[in-house]
Amino acid sequence: MPVANSLVVVGAGQAAAQLVASLSQDGYAGEVTLIGDEPHLPYQRPPLSKKVLTGELTPDRLSVKPAAFYDKIGTRLRLDARVERIDRVTKEVTLSDGSRIGFTTLVLATGSRARTLPLQGTGRTATFVLRSIADVAALRAQFAPGKALVVIGGGYIGLELAAVAVKQELEVTVLEQAPRVMARGVGPVVSRFYERLHHEEGVRLCMGSVVHGVEDGCVVCAGSEHRADLVLIGAGAVPNAELARESGLATENGIVVDAECRTSDPVIYAIGDCATQHHPLVGRRLRLESVHNALEQARIASASICGKPAPAAQVPWFWSDQYDVKLQMAGLSDGYDQAVVRGDPDRGRSFAVFYLRDGVLIAVDAVNRLPEFMMSKQLIAGRARIDPARLGDESIAVKDLKG
């Protein structure tokens, strides 16, 4: 049975690491146990598809905090251990080795996993996903100049990996089912820019490609075949919500939580990629897959657990690094009715697109434009109304856009 004030965290990503740090800062006095199903300390995942894949960054440098940090704050680590079951009546989690750990408060930070595809006849072609340190190690071992890599999915992960692979002299083809790349995250102007960018760098992009399978060293689509020594599936992510669902918690494309990150059980919280929450910017429930969201929800949950005031809500932001181009996004462009371009996306590699709804700035996609990104975060938070002509006029300094 749990002792008084025993908190268990299931998951060992950035949300979990931030949670235990925030609990310490917020004065949580109970026992804390963090359970992760990988053998590694909680680590950062965004560099996996970039600097770790190139070898510029070694996996041991990905840890959010060193082991000594967890010792110092009194967090017990159970790594390389998988939680199989939550018993909400006895308030215990059961691990795959049969051991049980009691809790008075439970936090699910189970993240998400790479979506797989029902590919038929994989044959001799090696097929990969990119979600963990182990995935990167397996993929890097197969990288070699001249090999044909087919990436299924033209989202952030797929395009980031394509950018790394083509620089390492692989022959890269990206197959995207939608009519444009990164369609879920950016507007058409930014999609067209990235299609041009990858074409200039030597990546072959095929839009509207429906993959049927992998046969005899080829990826087979409707009406076309693409030679493949390696296949990377970058078809999005699936929230790890099974534990919650099987224990009777409310789920809907993730674990349903309230403004304090509480689930339908008041002693159980969910944070990070696995959680779906109502967002005031778009007026509906959604699940955000981002480092910023994971950290913010961790701080919110900690404050709730410790009886502290919730931190102020922030404008969500995201980023992607491809070649020498940094894309920084702030806000959520869902439902925009006007897009204003600042700069020239058809030439060069620097511009910004502002998204407005009913005259209010709701989001920005900034390509190598840090000033526009930073200023837009403030303007979006303030629900600013700005003359579209001013947004698009580069003769007006970014710092003067608020005027």
Tab-separated table of C-alpha atoms in Angstrom:
chain	number	residue	atom	x	y	z
A	1	MET	CA	0.000	0.000	0.000
A	2	PRO	CA	1.227	3.543	-0.689
A	3	VAL	CA	2.543	5.669	2.117
A	4	ALA	CA	0.945	9.080	2.626
A	5	ASN	CA	1.903	11.421	-0.236
A	6	SER	CA	3.503	8.907	-2.578
A	7	LEU	CA	3.545	10.054	-6.186
A	8	VAL	CA	4.274	7.803	-9.138
A	9	VAL	CA	5.170	9.104	-12.599
A	10	VAL	CA	4.705	6.690	-15.502
A	11	GLY	CA	6.951	7.782	-18.361
A	12	ALA	CA	10.461	9.148	-18.628
A	13	GLY	CA	10.445	11.903	-21.235
A	14	GLN	CA	10.822	15.647	-20.922
A	15	ALA	CA	7.381	16.059	-19.353
A	16	ALA	CA	8.289	13.600	-16.591
A	17	ALA	CA	11.682	15.215	-15.970
A	18	GLN	CA	10.129	18.671	-15.736
A	19	LEU	CA	7.406	17.385	-13.426
A	20	VAL	CA	9.798	15.997	-10.805
A	21	ALA	CA	11.873	19.206	-10.992
A	22	SER	CA	8.752	21.342	-10.537
A	23	LEU	CA	7.500	19.187	-7.671
A	24	SER	CA	10.779	19.810	-5.874
A	25	GLN	CA	10.546	23.557	-6.517
A	26	ASP	CA	6.893	23.638	-5.436
A	27	GLY	CA	7.703	21.939	-2.133
A	28	TYR	CA	6.199	18.484	-2.624
A	29	ALA	CA	7.160	16.549	0.514
A	30	GLY	CA	6.167	13.000	-0.400
A	31	GLU	CA	7.950	10.113	-2.072
A	32	VAL	CA	8.352	10.328	-5.852
A	33	THR	CA	8.987	7.345	-8.130
A	34	LEU	CA	9.596	7.751	-11.858
A	35	ILE	CA	9.128	4.670	-14.053
A	36	GLY	CA	10.457	4.536	-17.623
A	37	ASP	CA	10.439	1.663	-20.115
A	38	GLU	CA	13.804	2.568	-21.669
A	39	PRO	CA	17.159	2.026	-19.926
A	40	HIS	CA	18.014	5.731	-20.247
A	41	LEU	CA	17.516	8.706	-17.971
A	42	PRO	CA	14.744	11.037	-19.227
A	43	TYR	CA	16.100	12.515	-22.450
A	44	GLN	CA	15.354	15.030	-25.200
A	45	ARG	CA	13.853	13.583	-28.373
A	46	PRO	CA	13.965	16.475	-30.903
A	47	PRO	CA	17.729	16.077	-31.594
A	48	LEU	CA	17.249	12.421	-32.564
A	49	SER	CA	16.251	13.230	-36.149
A	50	LYS	CA	18.977	15.847	-36.480
A	51	LYS	CA	22.292	16.003	-34.588
A	52	VAL	CA	22.130	12.504	-33.117
A	53	LEU	CA	21.453	11.009	-36.540
A	54	THR	CA	24.437	12.879	-38.007
A	55	GLY	CA	26.679	11.839	-35.123
A	56	GLU	CA	27.282	15.439	-34.014
A	57	LEU	CA	25.613	14.662	-30.692
A	58	THR	CA	26.011	11.420	-28.765
A	59	PRO	CA	23.003	9.883	-26.979
A	60	ASP	CA	24.615	10.300	-23.554
A	61	ARG	CA	24.357	14.074	-24.007
A	62	LEU	CA	20.578	13.995	-24.449
A	63	SER	CA	19.708	13.562	-20.769
A	64	VAL	CA	17.462	16.335	-19.455
A	65	LYS	CA	19.140	16.082	-16.031
A	66	PRO	CA	22.062	13.980	-14.732
A	67	ALA	CA	21.472	11.046	-12.392
A	68	ALA	CA	22.788	13.133	-9.496
A	69	PHE	CA	19.875	15.538	-9.907
A	70	TYR	CA	17.297	12.826	-9.196
A	71	ASP	CA	19.317	11.636	-6.218
A	72	LYS	CA	19.495	15.171	-4.852
A	73	ILE	CA	15.738	15.780	-4.987
A	74	GLY	CA	14.943	12.282	-3.724
A	75	THR	CA	13.283	10.878	-6.840
A	76	ARG	CA	13.486	7.110	-7.119
A	77	LEU	CA	14.137	5.929	-10.682
A	78	ARG	CA	12.800	2.634	-12.048
A	79	LEU	CA	14.231	2.494	-15.570
A	80	ASP	CA	13.889	-0.270	-18.136
A	81	ALA	CA	10.599	-1.159	-16.447
A	82	ARG	CA	7.149	-1.208	-18.022
A	83	VAL	CA	3.860	-0.513	-16.248
A	84	GLU	CA	1.288	-3.080	-17.341
A	85	ARG	CA	-1.729	-2.128	-15.266
A	86	ILE	CA	-3.266	0.594	-13.117
A	87	ASP	CA	-5.519	-0.480	-10.261
A	88	ARG	CA	-7.551	2.594	-9.314
A	89	VAL	CA	-9.226	0.824	-6.392
A	90	THR	CA	-6.068	-0.281	-4.559
A	91	LYS	CA	-4.094	2.667	-6.005
A	92	GLU	CA	-1.275	0.539	-7.366
A	93	VAL	CA	0.551	0.137	-10.663
A	94	THR	CA	1.737	-3.325	-11.687
A	95	LEU	CA	5.036	-3.654	-13.578
A	96	SER	CA	5.932	-6.283	-16.171
A	97	ASP	CA	8.065	-8.155	-13.610
A	98	GLY	CA	5.013	-8.536	-11.395
A	99	SER	CA	6.077	-5.971	-8.792
A	100	ARG	CA	3.561	-3.400	-7.607
A	101	ILE	CA	4.030	0.210	-6.535
A	102	GLY	CA	1.389	2.087	-4.575
A	103	PHE	CA	0.454	5.721	-5.105
A	104	THR	CA	-1.681	8.432	-3.627
A	105	THR	CA	-1.172	10.525	-6.778
A	106	LEU	CA	-0.384	9.141	-10.236
A	107	VAL	CA	0.889	11.114	-13.227
A	108	LEU	CA	0.778	9.570	-16.701
A	109	ALA	CA	3.535	10.988	-18.910
A	110	THR	CA	3.497	8.075	-21.326
A	111	GLY	CA	4.082	10.163	-24.458
A	112	SER	CA	3.360	8.824	-27.920
A	113	ARG	CA	4.814	6.263	-30.291
A	114	ALA	CA	5.523	6.294	-34.003
A	115	ARG	CA	2.578	5.293	-36.135
A	116	THR	CA	3.249	2.102	-38.072
A	117	LEU	CA	1.793	1.119	-41.430
A	118	PRO	CA	0.507	-2.294	-42.535
A	119	LEU	CA	3.158	-2.723	-45.216
A	120	GLN	CA	3.035	-6.031	-47.026
A	121	GLY	CA	6.069	-8.026	-48.151
A	122	THR	CA	8.904	-6.022	-46.578
A	123	GLY	CA	11.345	-8.631	-47.869
A	124	ARG	CA	14.998	-7.571	-47.852
A	125	THR	CA	14.287	-3.873	-47.334
A	126	ALA	CA	15.006	-2.652	-43.792
A	127	THR	CA	12.091	-0.652	-42.355
A	128	PHE	CA	12.502	1.837	-39.510
A	129	VAL	CA	10.708	4.377	-37.366
A	130	LEU	CA	12.425	7.215	-35.500
A	131	ARG	CA	11.266	7.726	-31.934
A	132	SER	CA	13.976	6.536	-29.560
A	133	ILE	CA	17.730	6.283	-29.047
A	134	ALA	CA	17.523	2.632	-30.105
A	135	ASP	CA	15.716	3.605	-33.331
A	136	VAL	CA	18.456	6.099	-34.243
A	137	ALA	CA	21.232	3.595	-33.546
A	138	ALA	CA	19.573	1.036	-35.812
A	139	LEU	CA	19.034	3.544	-38.613
A	140	ARG	CA	22.530	5.091	-38.438
A	141	ALA	CA	24.076	1.649	-38.766
A	142	GLN	CA	22.444	1.353	-42.207
A	143	PHE	CA	23.328	4.809	-43.543
A	144	ALA	CA	25.856	4.737	-46.378
A	145	PRO	CA	26.444	6.921	-49.461
A	146	GLY	CA	24.560	5.708	-52.491
A	147	LYS	CA	21.915	3.786	-50.618
A	148	ALA	CA	18.312	4.525	-51.564
A	149	LEU	CA	16.202	5.804	-48.669
A	150	VAL	CA	12.445	6.153	-49.021
A	151	VAL	CA	10.717	8.240	-46.366
A	152	ILE	CA	7.000	7.581	-46.028
A	153	GLY	CA	5.494	10.822	-44.738
A	154	GLY	CA	6.314	14.458	-45.451
A	155	GLY	CA	5.865	15.825	-41.946
A	156	TYR	CA	8.506	17.331	-39.670
A	157	ILE	CA	10.246	14.075	-38.723
A	158	GLY	CA	10.287	12.745	-42.283
A	159	LEU	CA	11.666	15.962	-43.768
A	160	GLU	CA	14.236	16.475	-40.995
A	161	LEU	CA	15.526	12.963	-41.599
A	162	ALA	CA	15.509	13.500	-45.376
A	163	ALA	CA	17.635	16.637	-44.900
A	164	VAL	CA	20.212	14.692	-42.881
A	165	ALA	CA	20.248	11.702	-45.223
A	166	VAL	CA	20.748	13.637	-48.469
A	167	LYS	CA	23.687	15.508	-46.905
A	168	GLN	CA	25.196	12.100	-46.156
A	169	GLU	CA	24.880	11.263	-49.857
A	170	LEU	CA	21.972	8.871	-49.706
A	171	GLU	CA	19.443	8.941	-52.536
A	172	VAL	CA	16.323	10.219	-50.817
A	173	THR	CA	12.687	10.018	-51.904
A	174	VAL	CA	9.851	11.352	-49.740
A	175	LEU	CA	6.360	9.961	-50.340
A	176	GLU	CA	3.521	12.096	-48.977
A	177	GLN	CA	-0.134	11.129	-49.248
A	178	ALA	CA	-1.394	14.725	-48.906
A	179	PRO	CA	-1.100	17.256	-51.741
A	180	ARG	CA	1.594	19.212	-49.842
A	181	VAL	CA	4.259	18.631	-47.184
A	182	MET	CA	3.749	19.459	-43.490
A	183	ALA	CA	0.073	20.046	-44.260
A	184	ARG	CA	-1.073	19.517	-40.677
A	185	GLY	CA	1.293	22.109	-39.224
A	186	VAL	CA	1.823	24.986	-41.665
A	187	GLY	CA	0.018	26.938	-44.359
A	188	PRO	CA	0.372	26.430	-48.133
A	189	VAL	CA	2.996	29.184	-48.561
A	190	VAL	CA	5.355	27.475	-46.116
A	191	SER	CA	4.673	24.059	-47.643
A	192	ARG	CA	5.616	25.341	-51.100
A	193	PHE	CA	8.823	26.812	-49.699
A	194	TYR	CA	9.872	23.513	-48.148
A	195	GLU	CA	9.069	21.641	-51.331
A	196	ARG	CA	11.382	24.029	-53.196
A	197	LEU	CA	14.029	23.772	-50.471
A	198	HIS	CA	14.196	19.975	-50.557
A	199	HIS	CA	14.157	19.919	-54.353
A	200	GLU	CA	17.143	22.309	-54.404
A	201	GLU	CA	18.995	20.051	-51.957
A	202	GLY	CA	18.456	16.935	-54.075
A	203	VAL	CA	15.495	15.240	-52.364
A	204	ARG	CA	12.803	13.773	-54.589
A	205	LEU	CA	9.290	14.616	-53.354
A	206	CYS	CA	6.207	12.726	-54.503
A	207	MET	CA	2.886	14.177	-53.389
A	208	GLY	CA	-0.388	12.242	-53.401
A	209	SER	CA	1.445	8.952	-52.955
A	210	VAL	CA	-0.540	6.127	-51.380
A	211	VAL	CA	1.826	3.357	-50.306
A	212	HIS	CA	0.658	-0.224	-50.832
A	213	GLY	CA	3.705	-2.143	-49.674
A	214	VAL	CA	7.391	-2.950	-49.977
A	215	GLU	CA	8.397	-5.662	-52.437
A	216	ASP	CA	11.765	-6.780	-53.828
A	217	GLY	CA	13.618	-3.649	-52.765
A	218	CYS	CA	10.924	-1.218	-53.891
A	219	VAL	CA	8.195	0.785	-52.207
A	220	VAL	CA	5.058	0.193	-54.240
A	221	CYS	CA	2.499	2.978	-54.658
A	222	ALA	CA	-0.573	3.309	-56.826
A	223	GLY	CA	0.951	3.606	-60.294
A	224	SER	CA	4.610	3.894	-59.259
A	225	GLU	CA	7.525	2.084	-57.625
A	226	HIS	CA	10.504	3.573	-55.774
A	227	ARG	CA	13.792	1.745	-55.212
A	228	ALA	CA	14.507	1.384	-51.517
A	229	ASP	CA	17.380	-0.072	-49.541
A	230	LEU	CA	15.927	1.558	-46.427
A	231	VAL	CA	12.424	2.733	-45.551
A	232	LEU	CA	11.632	5.226	-42.801
A	233	ILE	CA	8.014	5.475	-41.720
A	234	GLY	CA	7.287	9.038	-40.650
A	235	ALA	CA	3.507	8.859	-40.616
A	236	GLY	CA	2.822	10.692	-37.383
A	237	ALA	CA	2.398	9.536	-33.797
A	238	VAL	CA	-0.148	7.656	-31.707
A	239	PRO	CA	-0.732	8.658	-28.055
A	240	ASN	CA	0.143	5.995	-25.506
A	241	ALA	CA	-3.265	6.033	-23.859
A	242	GLU	CA	-3.875	2.301	-23.480
A	243	LEU	CA	-3.044	2.150	-19.763
A	244	ALA	CA	-5.494	4.952	-19.086
A	245	ARG	CA	-8.219	3.468	-21.276
A	246	GLU	CA	-7.889	-0.004	-19.760
A	247	SER	CA	-8.209	1.465	-16.269
A	248	GLY	CA	-11.453	3.231	-17.209
A	249	LEU	CA	-10.154	6.784	-17.602
A	250	ALA	CA	-11.711	8.988	-20.289
A	251	THR	CA	-9.769	8.976	-23.564
A	252	GLU	CA	-10.306	10.665	-26.921
A	253	ASN	CA	-7.240	10.754	-29.172
A	254	GLY	CA	-5.270	10.786	-25.937
A	255	ILE	CA	-6.034	10.960	-22.232
A	256	VAL	CA	-8.691	13.583	-21.524
A	257	VAL	CA	-7.556	16.151	-18.922
A	258	ASP	CA	-8.940	19.379	-17.499
A	259	ALA	CA	-7.236	22.771	-17.154
A	260	GLU	CA	-5.131	21.426	-14.240
A	261	CYS	CA	-4.144	18.292	-16.222
A	262	ARG	CA	-6.389	16.075	-14.071
A	263	THR	CA	-7.959	13.053	-15.721
A	264	SER	CA	-11.467	11.802	-14.994
A	265	ASP	CA	-9.993	10.370	-11.776
A	266	PRO	CA	-9.061	13.287	-9.478
A	267	VAL	CA	-5.890	11.598	-8.161
A	268	ILE	CA	-4.553	10.819	-11.629
A	269	TYR	CA	-2.999	13.422	-13.956
A	270	ALA	CA	-1.749	13.181	-17.556
A	271	ILE	CA	0.796	15.442	-19.229
A	272	GLY	CA	2.663	15.752	-22.514
A	273	ASP	CA	2.021	14.032	-25.836
A	274	CYS	CA	-0.438	11.556	-24.311
A	275	ALA	CA	-2.838	14.226	-22.984
A	276	THR	CA	-5.677	15.995	-24.776
A	277	GLN	CA	-6.875	19.281	-23.309
A	278	HIS	CA	-9.236	22.119	-24.201
A	279	HIS	CA	-7.213	24.978	-25.673
A	280	PRO	CA	-8.545	28.546	-25.459
A	281	LEU	CA	-6.772	29.662	-28.646
A	282	VAL	CA	-8.848	27.365	-30.832
A	283	GLY	CA	-11.831	26.769	-28.559
A	284	ARG	CA	-11.671	22.999	-28.692
A	285	ARG	CA	-9.889	20.000	-27.258
A	286	LEU	CA	-6.603	19.026	-28.895
A	287	ARG	CA	-3.388	17.118	-28.283
A	288	LEU	CA	-0.169	19.051	-28.817
A	289	GLU	CA	3.036	17.174	-29.585
A	290	SER	CA	5.714	19.652	-28.566
A	291	VAL	CA	8.424	20.166	-25.990
A	292	HIS	CA	6.864	23.457	-24.914
A	293	ASN	CA	3.502	21.844	-24.234
A	294	ALA	CA	5.096	18.989	-22.293
A	295	LEU	CA	7.005	21.388	-20.043
A	296	GLU	CA	4.028	23.695	-19.523
A	297	GLN	CA	1.664	20.862	-18.603
A	298	ALA	CA	4.257	19.460	-16.194
A	299	ARG	CA	4.420	22.803	-14.382
A	300	ILE	CA	0.621	23.074	-14.312
A	301	ALA	CA	0.222	19.558	-12.871
A	302	SER	CA	2.888	20.186	-10.234
A	303	ALA	CA	1.199	23.407	-9.133
A	304	SER	CA	-2.139	21.610	-8.824
A	305	ILE	CA	-0.653	18.712	-6.850
A	306	CYS	CA	1.132	21.096	-4.478
A	307	GLY	CA	-1.776	23.493	-4.079
A	308	LYS	CA	0.066	26.350	-5.772
A	309	PRO	CA	-1.388	28.906	-8.211
A	310	ALA	CA	-1.259	27.652	-11.770
A	311	PRO	CA	1.397	29.290	-13.957
A	312	ALA	CA	0.079	31.676	-16.595
A	313	ALA	CA	-0.856	29.998	-19.860
A	314	GLN	CA	1.614	30.598	-22.677
A	315	VAL	CA	1.267	30.733	-26.437
A	316	PRO	CA	2.264	27.308	-27.803
A	317	TRP	CA	5.333	27.248	-29.988
A	318	PHE	CA	7.171	24.698	-32.103
A	319	TRP	CA	10.265	24.462	-34.288
A	320	SER	CA	11.930	22.400	-37.009
A	321	ASP	CA	15.540	22.447	-38.259
A	322	GLN	CA	16.163	21.403	-41.862
A	323	TYR	CA	19.454	22.209	-43.634
A	324	ASP	CA	20.384	25.809	-42.760
A	325	VAL	CA	16.735	26.729	-42.190
A	326	LYS	CA	15.046	27.114	-38.811
A	327	LEU	CA	11.269	27.175	-38.856
A	328	GLN	CA	9.755	28.644	-35.672
A	329	MET	CA	6.000	28.563	-35.220
A	330	ALA	CA	3.920	30.305	-32.566
A	331	GLY	CA	0.198	30.033	-31.941
A	332	LEU	CA	-2.271	27.762	-33.728
A	333	SER	CA	-3.379	28.691	-37.220
A	334	ASP	CA	-6.553	26.563	-37.198
A	335	GLY	CA	-9.422	28.515	-38.715
A	336	TYR	CA	-7.403	31.471	-40.020
A	337	ASP	CA	-9.133	33.590	-42.658
A	338	GLN	CA	-6.161	35.675	-43.814
A	339	ALA	CA	-2.469	34.957	-44.334
A	340	VAL	CA	0.040	37.794	-44.703
A	341	VAL	CA	3.534	37.161	-46.050
A	342	ARG	CA	6.528	39.250	-44.946
A	343	GLY	CA	9.533	38.649	-47.184
A	344	ASP	CA	9.830	36.541	-50.337
A	345	PRO	CA	9.240	32.788	-49.886
A	346	ASP	CA	9.932	32.148	-53.575
A	347	ARG	CA	13.542	33.336	-53.352
A	348	GLY	CA	16.063	32.927	-50.617
A	349	ARG	CA	15.441	31.275	-47.273
A	350	SER	CA	14.008	33.933	-44.982
A	351	PHE	CA	10.378	35.075	-44.588
A	352	ALA	CA	7.410	34.955	-42.227
A	353	VAL	CA	3.720	34.203	-42.660
A	354	PHE	CA	1.227	35.739	-40.225
A	355	TYR	CA	-2.208	34.156	-39.755
A	356	LEU	CA	-5.234	36.221	-38.727
A	357	ARG	CA	-8.815	35.388	-37.841
A	358	ASP	CA	-11.367	38.213	-37.774
A	359	GLY	CA	-8.467	40.675	-37.810
A	360	VAL	CA	-6.720	39.122	-34.765
A	361	LEU	CA	-3.227	37.646	-35.064
A	362	ILE	CA	-3.452	33.956	-34.070
A	363	ALA	CA	-0.235	32.378	-35.399
A	364	VAL	CA	3.038	32.866	-37.251
A	365	ASP	CA	5.373	30.643	-39.249
A	366	ALA	CA	8.816	32.278	-39.217
A	367	VAL	CA	11.525	30.915	-41.508
A	368	ASN	CA	14.930	32.160	-40.372
A	369	ARG	CA	13.099	35.152	-38.849
A	370	LEU	CA	13.738	35.181	-35.095
A	371	PRO	CA	12.526	38.798	-34.557
A	372	GLU	CA	9.142	38.073	-36.168
A	373	PHE	CA	8.798	34.897	-34.116
A	374	MET	CA	9.616	36.561	-30.797
A	375	MET	CA	7.411	39.588	-31.404
A	376	SER	CA	4.511	37.441	-32.622
A	377	LYS	CA	4.436	35.427	-29.403
A	378	GLN	CA	3.693	38.653	-27.525
A	379	LEU	CA	1.154	39.850	-30.080
A	380	ILE	CA	-0.686	36.517	-30.162
A	381	ALA	CA	-0.838	36.386	-26.358
A	382	GLY	CA	-2.356	39.868	-26.379
A	383	ARG	CA	-4.830	38.969	-29.154
A	384	ALA	CA	-3.511	41.933	-31.067
A	385	ARG	CA	-5.277	43.484	-34.027
A	386	ILE	CA	-2.741	44.723	-36.567
A	387	ASP	CA	-3.255	46.209	-40.001
A	388	PRO	CA	-2.285	43.400	-42.420
A	389	ALA	CA	-0.506	45.949	-44.605
A	390	ARG	CA	1.842	46.725	-41.702
A	391	LEU	CA	2.576	43.059	-41.092
A	392	GLY	CA	3.647	42.582	-44.691
A	393	ASP	CA	5.616	45.834	-45.004
A	394	GLU	CA	9.314	45.132	-44.426
A	395	SER	CA	10.055	48.872	-44.293
A	396	ILE	CA	8.360	48.800	-40.862
A	397	ALA	CA	10.715	47.411	-38.221
A	398	VAL	CA	9.466	44.331	-36.396
A	399	LYS	CA	9.726	46.114	-33.043
A	400	ASP	CA	7.326	48.785	-34.340
A	401	LEU	CA	4.570	46.370	-35.334
A	402	LYS	CA	2.915	46.811	-31.943
A	403	GLY	CA	2.468	50.512	-32.611
